[in-house]
mmCIF file of C-alpha atoms and ligand atoms in Angstrom:
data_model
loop_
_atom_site.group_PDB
_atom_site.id
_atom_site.type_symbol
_atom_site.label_atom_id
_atom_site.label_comp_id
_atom_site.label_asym_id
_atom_site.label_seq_id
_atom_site.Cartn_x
_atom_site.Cartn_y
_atom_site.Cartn_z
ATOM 1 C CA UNK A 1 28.214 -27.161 -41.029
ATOM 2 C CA UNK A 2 31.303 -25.002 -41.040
ATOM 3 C CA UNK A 3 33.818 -24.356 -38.040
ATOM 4 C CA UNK A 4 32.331 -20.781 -38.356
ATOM 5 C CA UNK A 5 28.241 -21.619 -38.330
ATOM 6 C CA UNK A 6 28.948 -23.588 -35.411
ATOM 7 C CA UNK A 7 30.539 -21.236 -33.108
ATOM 8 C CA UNK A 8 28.629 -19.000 -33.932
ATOM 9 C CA UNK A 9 25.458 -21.039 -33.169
ATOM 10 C CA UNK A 10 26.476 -21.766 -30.237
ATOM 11 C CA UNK A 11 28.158 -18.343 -29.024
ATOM 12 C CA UNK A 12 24.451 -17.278 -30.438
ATOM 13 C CA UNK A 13 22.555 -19.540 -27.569
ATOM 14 C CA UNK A 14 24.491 -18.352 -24.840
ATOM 15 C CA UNK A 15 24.827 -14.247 -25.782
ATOM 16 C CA UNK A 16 22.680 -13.414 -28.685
ATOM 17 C CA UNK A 17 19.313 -11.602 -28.378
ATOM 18 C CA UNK A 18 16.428 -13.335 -27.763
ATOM 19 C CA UNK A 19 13.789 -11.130 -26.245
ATOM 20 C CA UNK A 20 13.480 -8.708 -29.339
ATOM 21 C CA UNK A 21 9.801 -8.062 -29.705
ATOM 22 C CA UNK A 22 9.825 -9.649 -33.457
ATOM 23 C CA UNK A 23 11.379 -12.638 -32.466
ATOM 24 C CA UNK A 24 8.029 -13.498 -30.676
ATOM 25 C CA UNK A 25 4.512 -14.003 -32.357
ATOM 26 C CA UNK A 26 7.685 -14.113 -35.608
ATOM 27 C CA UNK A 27 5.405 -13.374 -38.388
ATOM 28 C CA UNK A 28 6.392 -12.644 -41.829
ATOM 29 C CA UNK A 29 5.037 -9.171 -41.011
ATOM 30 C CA UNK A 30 6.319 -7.852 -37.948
ATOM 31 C CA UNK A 31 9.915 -9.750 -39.261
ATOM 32 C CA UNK A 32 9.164 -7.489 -41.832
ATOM 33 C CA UNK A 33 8.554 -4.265 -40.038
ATOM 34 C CA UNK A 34 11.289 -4.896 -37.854
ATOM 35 C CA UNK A 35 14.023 -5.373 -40.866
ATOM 36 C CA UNK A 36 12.683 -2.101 -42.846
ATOM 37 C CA UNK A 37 13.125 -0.240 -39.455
ATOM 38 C CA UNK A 38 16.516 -1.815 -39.097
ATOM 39 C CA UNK A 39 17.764 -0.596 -42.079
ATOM 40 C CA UNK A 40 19.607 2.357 -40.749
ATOM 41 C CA UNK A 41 18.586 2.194 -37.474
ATOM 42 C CA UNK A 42 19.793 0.955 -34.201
ATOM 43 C CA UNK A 43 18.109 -2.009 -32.324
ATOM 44 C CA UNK A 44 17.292 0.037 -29.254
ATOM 45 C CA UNK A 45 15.702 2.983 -31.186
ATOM 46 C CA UNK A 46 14.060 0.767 -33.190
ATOM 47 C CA UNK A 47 12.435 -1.273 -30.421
ATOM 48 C CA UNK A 48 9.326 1.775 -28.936
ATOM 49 C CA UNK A 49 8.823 2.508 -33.038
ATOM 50 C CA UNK A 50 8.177 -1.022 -33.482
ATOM 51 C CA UNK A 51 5.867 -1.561 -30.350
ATOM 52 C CA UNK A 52 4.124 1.610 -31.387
ATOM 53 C CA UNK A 53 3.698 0.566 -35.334
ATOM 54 C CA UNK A 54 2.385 -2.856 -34.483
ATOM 55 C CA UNK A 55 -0.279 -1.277 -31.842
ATOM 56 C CA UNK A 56 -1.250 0.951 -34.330
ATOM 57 C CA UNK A 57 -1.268 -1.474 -37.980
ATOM 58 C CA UNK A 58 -1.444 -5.248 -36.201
ATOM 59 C CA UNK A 59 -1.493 -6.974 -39.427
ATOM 60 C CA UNK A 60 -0.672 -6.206 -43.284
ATOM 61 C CA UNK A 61 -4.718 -5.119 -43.811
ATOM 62 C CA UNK A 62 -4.330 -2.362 -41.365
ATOM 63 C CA UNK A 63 -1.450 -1.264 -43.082
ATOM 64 C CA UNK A 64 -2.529 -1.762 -46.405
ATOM 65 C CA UNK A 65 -6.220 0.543 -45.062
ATOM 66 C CA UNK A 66 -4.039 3.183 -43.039
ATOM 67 C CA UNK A 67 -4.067 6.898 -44.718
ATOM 68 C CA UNK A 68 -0.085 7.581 -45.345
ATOM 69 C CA UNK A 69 -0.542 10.480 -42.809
ATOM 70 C CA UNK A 70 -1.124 7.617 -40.267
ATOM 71 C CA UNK A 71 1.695 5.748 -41.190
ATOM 72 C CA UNK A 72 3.953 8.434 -41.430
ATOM 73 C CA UNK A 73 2.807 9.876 -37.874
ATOM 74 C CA UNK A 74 4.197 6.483 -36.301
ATOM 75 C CA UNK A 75 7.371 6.483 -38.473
ATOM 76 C CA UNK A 76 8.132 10.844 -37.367
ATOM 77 C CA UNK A 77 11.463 10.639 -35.681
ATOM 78 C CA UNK A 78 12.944 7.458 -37.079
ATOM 79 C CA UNK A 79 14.092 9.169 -40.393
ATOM 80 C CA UNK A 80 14.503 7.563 -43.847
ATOM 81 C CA UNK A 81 10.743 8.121 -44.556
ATOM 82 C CA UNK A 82 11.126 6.973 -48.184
ATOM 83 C CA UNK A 83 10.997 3.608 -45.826
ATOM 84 C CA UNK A 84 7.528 3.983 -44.482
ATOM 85 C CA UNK A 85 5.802 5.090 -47.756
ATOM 86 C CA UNK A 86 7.127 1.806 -48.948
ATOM 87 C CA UNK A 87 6.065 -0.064 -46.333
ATOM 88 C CA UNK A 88 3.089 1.220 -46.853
ATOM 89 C CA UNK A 89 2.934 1.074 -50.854
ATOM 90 C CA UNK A 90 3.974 -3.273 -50.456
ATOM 91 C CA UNK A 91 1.329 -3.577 -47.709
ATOM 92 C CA UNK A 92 -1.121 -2.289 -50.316
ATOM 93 C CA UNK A 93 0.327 -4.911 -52.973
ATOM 94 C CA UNK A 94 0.028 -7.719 -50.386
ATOM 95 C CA UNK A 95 -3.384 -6.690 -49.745
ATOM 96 C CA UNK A 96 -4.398 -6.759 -53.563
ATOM 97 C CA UNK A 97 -1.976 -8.949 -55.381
ATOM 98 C CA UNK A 98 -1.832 -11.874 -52.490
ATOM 99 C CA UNK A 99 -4.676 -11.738 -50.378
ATOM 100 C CA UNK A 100 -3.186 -9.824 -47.567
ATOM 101 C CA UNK A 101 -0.670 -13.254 -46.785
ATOM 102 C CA UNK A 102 3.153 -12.065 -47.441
ATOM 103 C CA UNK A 103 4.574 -13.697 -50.071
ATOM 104 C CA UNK A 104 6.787 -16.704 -49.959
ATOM 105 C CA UNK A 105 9.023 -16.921 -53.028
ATOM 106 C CA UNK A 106 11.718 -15.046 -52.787
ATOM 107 C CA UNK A 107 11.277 -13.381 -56.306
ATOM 108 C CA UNK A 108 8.161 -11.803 -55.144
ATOM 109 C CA UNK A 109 9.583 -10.527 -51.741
ATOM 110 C CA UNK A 110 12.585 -8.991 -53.703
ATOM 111 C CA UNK A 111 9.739 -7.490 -56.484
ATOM 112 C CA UNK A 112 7.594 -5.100 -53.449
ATOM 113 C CA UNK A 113 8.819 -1.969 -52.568
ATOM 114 C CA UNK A 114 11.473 -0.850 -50.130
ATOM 115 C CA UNK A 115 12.696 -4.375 -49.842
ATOM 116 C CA UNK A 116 16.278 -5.485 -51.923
ATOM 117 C CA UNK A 117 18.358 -8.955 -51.875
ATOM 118 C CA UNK A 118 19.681 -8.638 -48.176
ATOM 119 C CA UNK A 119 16.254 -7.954 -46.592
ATOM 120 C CA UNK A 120 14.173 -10.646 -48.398
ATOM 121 C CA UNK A 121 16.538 -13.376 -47.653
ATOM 122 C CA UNK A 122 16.450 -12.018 -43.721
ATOM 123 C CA UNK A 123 12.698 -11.667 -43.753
ATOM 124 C CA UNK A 124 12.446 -15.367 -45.296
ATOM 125 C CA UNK A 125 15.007 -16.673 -43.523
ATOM 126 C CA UNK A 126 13.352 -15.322 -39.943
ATOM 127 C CA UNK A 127 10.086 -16.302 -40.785
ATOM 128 C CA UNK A 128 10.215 -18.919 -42.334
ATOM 129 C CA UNK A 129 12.876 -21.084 -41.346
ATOM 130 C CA UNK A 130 14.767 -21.018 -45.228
ATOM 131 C CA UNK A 131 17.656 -21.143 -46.221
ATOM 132 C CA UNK A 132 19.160 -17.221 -47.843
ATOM 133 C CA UNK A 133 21.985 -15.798 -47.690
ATOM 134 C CA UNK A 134 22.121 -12.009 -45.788
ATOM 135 C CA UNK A 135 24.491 -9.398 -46.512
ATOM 136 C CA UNK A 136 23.215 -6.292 -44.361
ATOM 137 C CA UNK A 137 25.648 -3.501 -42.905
ATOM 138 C CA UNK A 138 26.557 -5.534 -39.914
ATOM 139 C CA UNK A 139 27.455 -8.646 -41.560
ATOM 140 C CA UNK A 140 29.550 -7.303 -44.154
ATOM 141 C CA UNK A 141 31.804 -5.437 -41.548
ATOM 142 C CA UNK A 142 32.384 -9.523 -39.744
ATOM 143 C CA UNK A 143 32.971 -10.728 -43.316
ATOM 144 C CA UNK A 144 35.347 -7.747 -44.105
ATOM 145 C CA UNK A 145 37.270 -8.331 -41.133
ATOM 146 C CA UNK A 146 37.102 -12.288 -40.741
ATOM 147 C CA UNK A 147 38.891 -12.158 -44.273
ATOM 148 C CA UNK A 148 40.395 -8.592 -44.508
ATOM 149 C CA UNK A 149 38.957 -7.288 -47.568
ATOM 150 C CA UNK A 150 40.686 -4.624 -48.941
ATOM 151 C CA UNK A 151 38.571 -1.699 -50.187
ATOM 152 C CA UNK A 152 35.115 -0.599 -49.783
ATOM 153 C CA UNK A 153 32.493 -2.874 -49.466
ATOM 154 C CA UNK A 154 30.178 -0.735 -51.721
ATOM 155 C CA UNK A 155 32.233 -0.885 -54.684
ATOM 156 C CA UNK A 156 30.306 -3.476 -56.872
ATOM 157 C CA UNK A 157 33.329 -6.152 -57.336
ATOM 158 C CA UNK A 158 34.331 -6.367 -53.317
ATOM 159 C CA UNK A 159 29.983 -6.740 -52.220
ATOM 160 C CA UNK A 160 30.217 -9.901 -54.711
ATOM 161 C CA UNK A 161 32.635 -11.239 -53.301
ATOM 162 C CA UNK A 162 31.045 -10.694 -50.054
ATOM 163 C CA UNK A 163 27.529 -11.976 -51.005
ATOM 164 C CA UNK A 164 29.947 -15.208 -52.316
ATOM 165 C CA UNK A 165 31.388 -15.456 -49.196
ATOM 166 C CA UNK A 166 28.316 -14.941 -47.041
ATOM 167 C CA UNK A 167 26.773 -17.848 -49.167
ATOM 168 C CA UNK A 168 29.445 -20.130 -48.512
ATOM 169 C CA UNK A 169 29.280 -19.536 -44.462
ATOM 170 C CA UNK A 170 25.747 -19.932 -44.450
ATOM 171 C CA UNK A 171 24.342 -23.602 -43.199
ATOM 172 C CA UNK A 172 21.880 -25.737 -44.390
ATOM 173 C CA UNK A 173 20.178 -25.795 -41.094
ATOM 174 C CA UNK A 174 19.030 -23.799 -37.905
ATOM 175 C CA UNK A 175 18.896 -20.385 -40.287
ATOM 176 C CA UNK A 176 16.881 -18.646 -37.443
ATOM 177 C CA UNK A 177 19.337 -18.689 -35.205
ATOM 178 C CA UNK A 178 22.107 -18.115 -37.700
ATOM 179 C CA UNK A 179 20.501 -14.989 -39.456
ATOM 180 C CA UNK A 180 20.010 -13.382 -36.291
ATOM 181 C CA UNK A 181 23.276 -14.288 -35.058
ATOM 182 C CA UNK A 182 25.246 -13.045 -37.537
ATOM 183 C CA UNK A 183 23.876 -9.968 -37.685
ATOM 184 C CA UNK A 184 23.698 -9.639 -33.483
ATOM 185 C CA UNK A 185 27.298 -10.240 -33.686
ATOM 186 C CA UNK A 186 28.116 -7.152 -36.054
ATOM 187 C CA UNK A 187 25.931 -5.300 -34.204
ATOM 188 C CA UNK A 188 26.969 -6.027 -30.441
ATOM 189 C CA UNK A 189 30.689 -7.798 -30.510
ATOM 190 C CA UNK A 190 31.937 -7.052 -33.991
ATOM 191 C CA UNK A 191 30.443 -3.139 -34.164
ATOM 192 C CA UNK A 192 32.327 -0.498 -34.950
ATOM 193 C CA UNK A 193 34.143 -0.787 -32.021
ATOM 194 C CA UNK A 194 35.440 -4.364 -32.178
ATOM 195 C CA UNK A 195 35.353 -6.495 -28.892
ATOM 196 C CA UNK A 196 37.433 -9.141 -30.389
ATOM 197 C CA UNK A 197 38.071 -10.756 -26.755
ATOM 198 C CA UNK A 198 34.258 -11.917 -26.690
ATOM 199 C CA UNK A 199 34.332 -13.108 -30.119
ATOM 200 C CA UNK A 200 33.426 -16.435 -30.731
ATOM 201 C CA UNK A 201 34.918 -16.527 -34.147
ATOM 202 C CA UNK A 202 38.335 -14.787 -33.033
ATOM 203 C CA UNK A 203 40.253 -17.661 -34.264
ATOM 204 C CA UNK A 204 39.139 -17.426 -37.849
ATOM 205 C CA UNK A 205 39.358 -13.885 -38.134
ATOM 206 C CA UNK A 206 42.615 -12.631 -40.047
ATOM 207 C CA UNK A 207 42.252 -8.680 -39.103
ATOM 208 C CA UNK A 208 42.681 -9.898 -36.047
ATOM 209 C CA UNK A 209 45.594 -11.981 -36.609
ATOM 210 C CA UNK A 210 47.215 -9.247 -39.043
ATOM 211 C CA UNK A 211 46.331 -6.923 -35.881
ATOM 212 C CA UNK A 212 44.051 -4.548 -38.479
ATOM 213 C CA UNK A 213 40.626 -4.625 -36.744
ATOM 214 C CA UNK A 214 40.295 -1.187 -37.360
ATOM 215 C CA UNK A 215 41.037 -1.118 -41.221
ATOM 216 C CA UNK A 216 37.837 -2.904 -41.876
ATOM 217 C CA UNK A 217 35.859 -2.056 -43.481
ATOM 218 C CA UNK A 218 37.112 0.417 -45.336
ATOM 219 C CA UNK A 219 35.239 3.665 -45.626
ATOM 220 C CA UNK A 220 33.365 5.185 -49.053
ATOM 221 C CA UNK A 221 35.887 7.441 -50.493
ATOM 222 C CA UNK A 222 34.907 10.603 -49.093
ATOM 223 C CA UNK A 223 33.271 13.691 -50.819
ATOM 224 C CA UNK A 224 32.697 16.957 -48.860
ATOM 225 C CA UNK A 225 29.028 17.020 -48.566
ATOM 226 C CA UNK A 226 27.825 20.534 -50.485
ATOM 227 C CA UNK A 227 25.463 23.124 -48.551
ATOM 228 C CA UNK A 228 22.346 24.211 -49.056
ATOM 229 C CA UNK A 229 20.319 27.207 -46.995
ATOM 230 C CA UNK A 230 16.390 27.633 -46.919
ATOM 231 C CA UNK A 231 14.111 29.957 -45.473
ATOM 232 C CA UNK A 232 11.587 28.580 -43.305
ATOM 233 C CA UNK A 233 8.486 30.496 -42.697
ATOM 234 C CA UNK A 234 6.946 29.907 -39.734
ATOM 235 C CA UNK A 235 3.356 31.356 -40.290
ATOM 236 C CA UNK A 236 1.351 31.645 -37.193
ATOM 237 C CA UNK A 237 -2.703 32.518 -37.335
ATOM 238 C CA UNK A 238 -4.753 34.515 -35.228
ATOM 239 C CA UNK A 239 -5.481 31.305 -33.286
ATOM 240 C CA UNK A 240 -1.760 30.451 -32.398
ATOM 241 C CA UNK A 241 -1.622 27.988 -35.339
ATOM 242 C CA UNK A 242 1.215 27.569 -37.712
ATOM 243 C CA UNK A 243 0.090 26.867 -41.655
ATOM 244 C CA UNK A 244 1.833 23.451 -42.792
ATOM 245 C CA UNK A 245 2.590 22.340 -46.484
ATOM 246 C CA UNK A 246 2.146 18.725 -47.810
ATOM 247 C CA UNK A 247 5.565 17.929 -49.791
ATOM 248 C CA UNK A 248 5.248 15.899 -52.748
ATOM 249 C CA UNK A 249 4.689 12.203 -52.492
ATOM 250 C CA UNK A 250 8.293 11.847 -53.820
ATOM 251 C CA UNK A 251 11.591 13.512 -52.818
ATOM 252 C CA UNK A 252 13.156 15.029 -49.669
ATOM 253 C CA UNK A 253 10.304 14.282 -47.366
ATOM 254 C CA UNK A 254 7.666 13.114 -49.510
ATOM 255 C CA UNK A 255 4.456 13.257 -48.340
ATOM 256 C CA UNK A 256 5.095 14.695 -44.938
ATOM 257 C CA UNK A 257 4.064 18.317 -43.495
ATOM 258 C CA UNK A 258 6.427 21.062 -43.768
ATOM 259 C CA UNK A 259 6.945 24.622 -43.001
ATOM 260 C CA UNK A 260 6.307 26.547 -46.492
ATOM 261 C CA UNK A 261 10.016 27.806 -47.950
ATOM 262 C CA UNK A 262 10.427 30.817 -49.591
ATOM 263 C CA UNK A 263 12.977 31.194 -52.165
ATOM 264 C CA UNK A 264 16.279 33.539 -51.251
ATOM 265 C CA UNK A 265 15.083 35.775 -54.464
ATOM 266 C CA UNK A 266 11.996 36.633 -53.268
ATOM 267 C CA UNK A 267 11.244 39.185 -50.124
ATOM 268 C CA UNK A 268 9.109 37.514 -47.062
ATOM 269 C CA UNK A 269 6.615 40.683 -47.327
ATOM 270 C CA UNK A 270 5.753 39.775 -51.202
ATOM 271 C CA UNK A 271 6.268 35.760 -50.204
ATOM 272 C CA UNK A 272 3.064 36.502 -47.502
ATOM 273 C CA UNK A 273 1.311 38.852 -49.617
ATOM 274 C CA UNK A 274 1.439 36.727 -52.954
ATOM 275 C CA UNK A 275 0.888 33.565 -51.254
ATOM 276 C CA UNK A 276 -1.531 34.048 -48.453
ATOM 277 C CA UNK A 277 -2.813 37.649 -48.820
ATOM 278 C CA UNK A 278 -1.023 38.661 -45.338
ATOM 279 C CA UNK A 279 0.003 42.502 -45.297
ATOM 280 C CA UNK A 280 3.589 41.228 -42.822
ATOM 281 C CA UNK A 281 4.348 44.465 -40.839
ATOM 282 C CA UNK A 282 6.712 42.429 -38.400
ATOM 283 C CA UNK A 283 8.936 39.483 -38.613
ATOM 284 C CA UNK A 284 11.777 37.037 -36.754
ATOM 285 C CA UNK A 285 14.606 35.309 -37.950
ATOM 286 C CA UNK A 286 15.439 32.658 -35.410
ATOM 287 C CA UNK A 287 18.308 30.836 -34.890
ATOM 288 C CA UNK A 288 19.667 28.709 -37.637
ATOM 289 C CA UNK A 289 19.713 24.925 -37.453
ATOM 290 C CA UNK A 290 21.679 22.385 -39.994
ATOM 291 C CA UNK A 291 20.238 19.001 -41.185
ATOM 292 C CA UNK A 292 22.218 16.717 -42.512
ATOM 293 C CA UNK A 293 21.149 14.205 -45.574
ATOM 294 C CA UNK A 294 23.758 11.649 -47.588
ATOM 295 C CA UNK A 295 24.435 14.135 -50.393
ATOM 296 C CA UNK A 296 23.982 17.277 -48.529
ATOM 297 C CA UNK A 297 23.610 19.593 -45.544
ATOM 298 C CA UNK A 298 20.831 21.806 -45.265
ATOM 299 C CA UNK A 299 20.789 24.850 -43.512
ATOM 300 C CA UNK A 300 17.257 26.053 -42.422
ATOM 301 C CA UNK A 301 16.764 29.556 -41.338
ATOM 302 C CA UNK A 302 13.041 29.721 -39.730
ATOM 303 C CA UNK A 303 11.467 33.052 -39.838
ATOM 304 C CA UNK A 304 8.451 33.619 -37.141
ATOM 305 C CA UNK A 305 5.798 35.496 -39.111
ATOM 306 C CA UNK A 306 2.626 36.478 -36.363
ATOM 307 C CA UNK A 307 -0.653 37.777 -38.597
ATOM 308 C CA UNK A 308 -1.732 40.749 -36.816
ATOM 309 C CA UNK A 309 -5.358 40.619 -38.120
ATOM 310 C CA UNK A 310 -8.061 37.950 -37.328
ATOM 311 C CA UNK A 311 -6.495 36.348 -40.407
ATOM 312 C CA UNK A 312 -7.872 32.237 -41.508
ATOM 313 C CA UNK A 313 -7.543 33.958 -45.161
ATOM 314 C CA UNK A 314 -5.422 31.128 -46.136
ATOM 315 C CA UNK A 315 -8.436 28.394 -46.827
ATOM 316 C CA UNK A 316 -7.615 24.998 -45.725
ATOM 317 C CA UNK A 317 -6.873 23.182 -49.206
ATOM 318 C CA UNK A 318 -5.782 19.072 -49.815
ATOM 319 C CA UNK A 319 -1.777 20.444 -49.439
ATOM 320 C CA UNK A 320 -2.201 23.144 -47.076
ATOM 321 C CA UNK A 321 -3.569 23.018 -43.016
ATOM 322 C CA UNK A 322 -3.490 25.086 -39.910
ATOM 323 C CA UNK A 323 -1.495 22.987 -37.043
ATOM 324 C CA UNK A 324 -2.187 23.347 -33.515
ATOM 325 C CA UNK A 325 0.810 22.661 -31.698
ATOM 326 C CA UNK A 326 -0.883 22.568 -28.869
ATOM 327 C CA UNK A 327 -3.415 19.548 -29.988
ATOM 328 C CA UNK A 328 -1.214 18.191 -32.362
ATOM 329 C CA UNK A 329 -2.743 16.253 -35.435
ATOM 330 C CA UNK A 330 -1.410 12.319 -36.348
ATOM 331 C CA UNK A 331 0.392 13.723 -39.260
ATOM 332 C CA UNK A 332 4.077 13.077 -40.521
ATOM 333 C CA UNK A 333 6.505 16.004 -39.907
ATOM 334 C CA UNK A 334 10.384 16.123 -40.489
ATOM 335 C CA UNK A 335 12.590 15.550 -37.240
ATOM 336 C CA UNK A 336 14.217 19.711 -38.147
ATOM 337 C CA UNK A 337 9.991 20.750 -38.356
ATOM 338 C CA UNK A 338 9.429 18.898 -35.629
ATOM 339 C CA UNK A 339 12.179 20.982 -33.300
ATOM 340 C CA UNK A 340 10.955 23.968 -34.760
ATOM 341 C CA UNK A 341 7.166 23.598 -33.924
ATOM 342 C CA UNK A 342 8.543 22.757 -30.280
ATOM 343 C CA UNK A 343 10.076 25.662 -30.025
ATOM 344 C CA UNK A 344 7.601 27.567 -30.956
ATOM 345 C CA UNK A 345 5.492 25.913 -29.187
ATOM 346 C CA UNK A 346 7.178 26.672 -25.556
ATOM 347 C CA UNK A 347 7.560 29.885 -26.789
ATOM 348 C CA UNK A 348 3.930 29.963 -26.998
ATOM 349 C CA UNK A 349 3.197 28.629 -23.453
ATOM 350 C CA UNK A 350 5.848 31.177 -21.974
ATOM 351 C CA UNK A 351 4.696 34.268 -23.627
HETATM 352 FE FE1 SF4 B 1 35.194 -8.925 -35.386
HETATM 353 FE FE2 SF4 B 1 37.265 -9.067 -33.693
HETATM 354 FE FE3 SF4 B 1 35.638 -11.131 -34.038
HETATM 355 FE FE4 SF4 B 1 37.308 -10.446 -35.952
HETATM 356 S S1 SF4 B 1 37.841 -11.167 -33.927
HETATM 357 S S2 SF4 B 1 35.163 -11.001 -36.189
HETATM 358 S S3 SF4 B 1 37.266 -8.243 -35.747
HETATM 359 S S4 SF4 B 1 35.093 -9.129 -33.166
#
């Protein structure tokens, strides 16, 4: 075992974490769970989402049986949503393709949805004791820095050389503990913010010796993200509930329950009378708020609409529902809706 394994083993035994909820009952599936909710998210915030998923779908069959509503319901707030449907989608293979046991062979971990190189070899390696090779966001900011790698670890050459160099440090034994302790130790000691005096690996690490900690890694070249506005209607019935929109299973929020968007071109009072047969004497723009995606920043102008008519004249239809913020149903809604309906919603119990 290399210089490097072993102190980090054993700097793993002393500080790593060992209470995380999946590291208990350590099945391939809640291993599983955790790492797709890890994916860009933070240990802590992933920790009530994961308690809450497991109560809700305790094994692959639940998940595979669960209505993607349900699913996305217990993913709202945690973002990335393209995550959960996948979850979902691979629970649904498991069920049908392997008898509702996850897979073993690492070719047909890598082959179900959601889940590429870096995750498989985590999930296999956690649950099952074997020996791959990880290369997740935390570990390639320790390998960046332990051998200063110039450039950005998303350019196709340098993440070779880092899944080479990953493969190299990883040991033949104990990969439990090692998986989970290289990737603690990008996310507690080696973060962003490098606390290079707790490190147990300080002495192999050449940013530190070349006092460059901070180079690494390096960032993507940047592009300024590009802006884009909507109009959000909030439509609110006769009974105080506001009319939500399915979005397509793919995209921006596929599959989850929006506010309907007009388009810029088209005036609200045509919007309502077109689409829902409303006669709109009275509107309110409220105040703006900006979401922000990777490729783009959206800018969502919510407009309150209020029928003024005993109005349910827009039927209830497979892509279209009333919501009653006050009773909420278990559907999926986008963190921005989410604030909105809130809002709305103590606007409601105040006036
Ligand atoms: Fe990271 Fe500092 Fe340790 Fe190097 S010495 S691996 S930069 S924490």
């Amino acid at each position: 075992m290399s210089t490097f394994s072993r102190q980090l083993l054993a700097w793993h035994a002393q500080h790593g974490r060992h209470d995380l909820p999946w590291q208990h009952d350590r099945t391939a599936y809640r291993v599983w769970v955790s790492e797709i909710m890890l994916q860009q998210t933070q240990v802590a915030t992933v920790i009530p989402y994961f308690d809450k998923f497991i109560q809700g779908f305790p094994d692959i069959s639940s998940l595979a049986n669960a209505a993607e509503d349900e699913v996305l319901h217990l993913w709202t707030g945690l973002g990335y949503y393209a995550r959960a449907r996948n979850l979902h989608k691979a629970a649904k293979t498991i069920h049908s393709e392997y008898q509702g046991v996850f897979p073993r062979k690492f070719d047909e971990v890598l082959a179900l949805p959601g889940i590429g190189r870096s995750t498989a070899g985590a999930i296999l390696a956690q649950a099952y004791g074997e020996r791959h090779v990880i290369l997740d966001g935390n570990v390639k900011r320790v390998l960046t820095r332990q051998f200063a790698i110039e450039g950005w670890p998303g350019n196709k050459t340098i993440e070779n050389q880092l899944w080479q160099l990953a493969d190299e440090l990883t040991p033949k034994q104990e990969l439990v503990n090692y998986t989970q302790a290289i990737m603690d130790l990008g996310a507690t000691v080696c973060g962003r913010k490098a606390h290079c005096s707790d490190c147990p690996v300080q002495s192999s690490c050449q940013a530190f010796k070349l006092e460059r900690v901070n180079d690494f890694p390096y960032s993507k070249p940047r592009k300024a993200l590009p802006v884009r506005e909507t109009d959000m209607l909030v439509l609110v019935n006769s009974d105080k509930h506001i009319l939500l929109e399915k979005r397509p299973p793919s995209g921006i929020w596929g599959g989850l329950w929006s506010l309907p968007e007009k388009p810029g071109n088209v005036a609200l009072a045509e919007w309502c009378d077109k689409q829902l047969g409303w006669k709109v004497q009275e509107s309110q723009q409220l105040d703006s708020l900006r979401h922000t995606f990777s490729h783009y920043h959206l800018d969502i102008t919510p407009i309150l609409v209020q029928a003024n008519t005993p109005v349910n004249a827009v039927m209830e239809a497979n892509n279209r529902l009333w919501y009653n913020t006050q009773q909420p149903e278990k559907l999926g809604l986008p963190a921005p809706v989410l604030k909105i309906l809130k809002q709305i919603n103590e606007g409601m119990e105040h006036g």
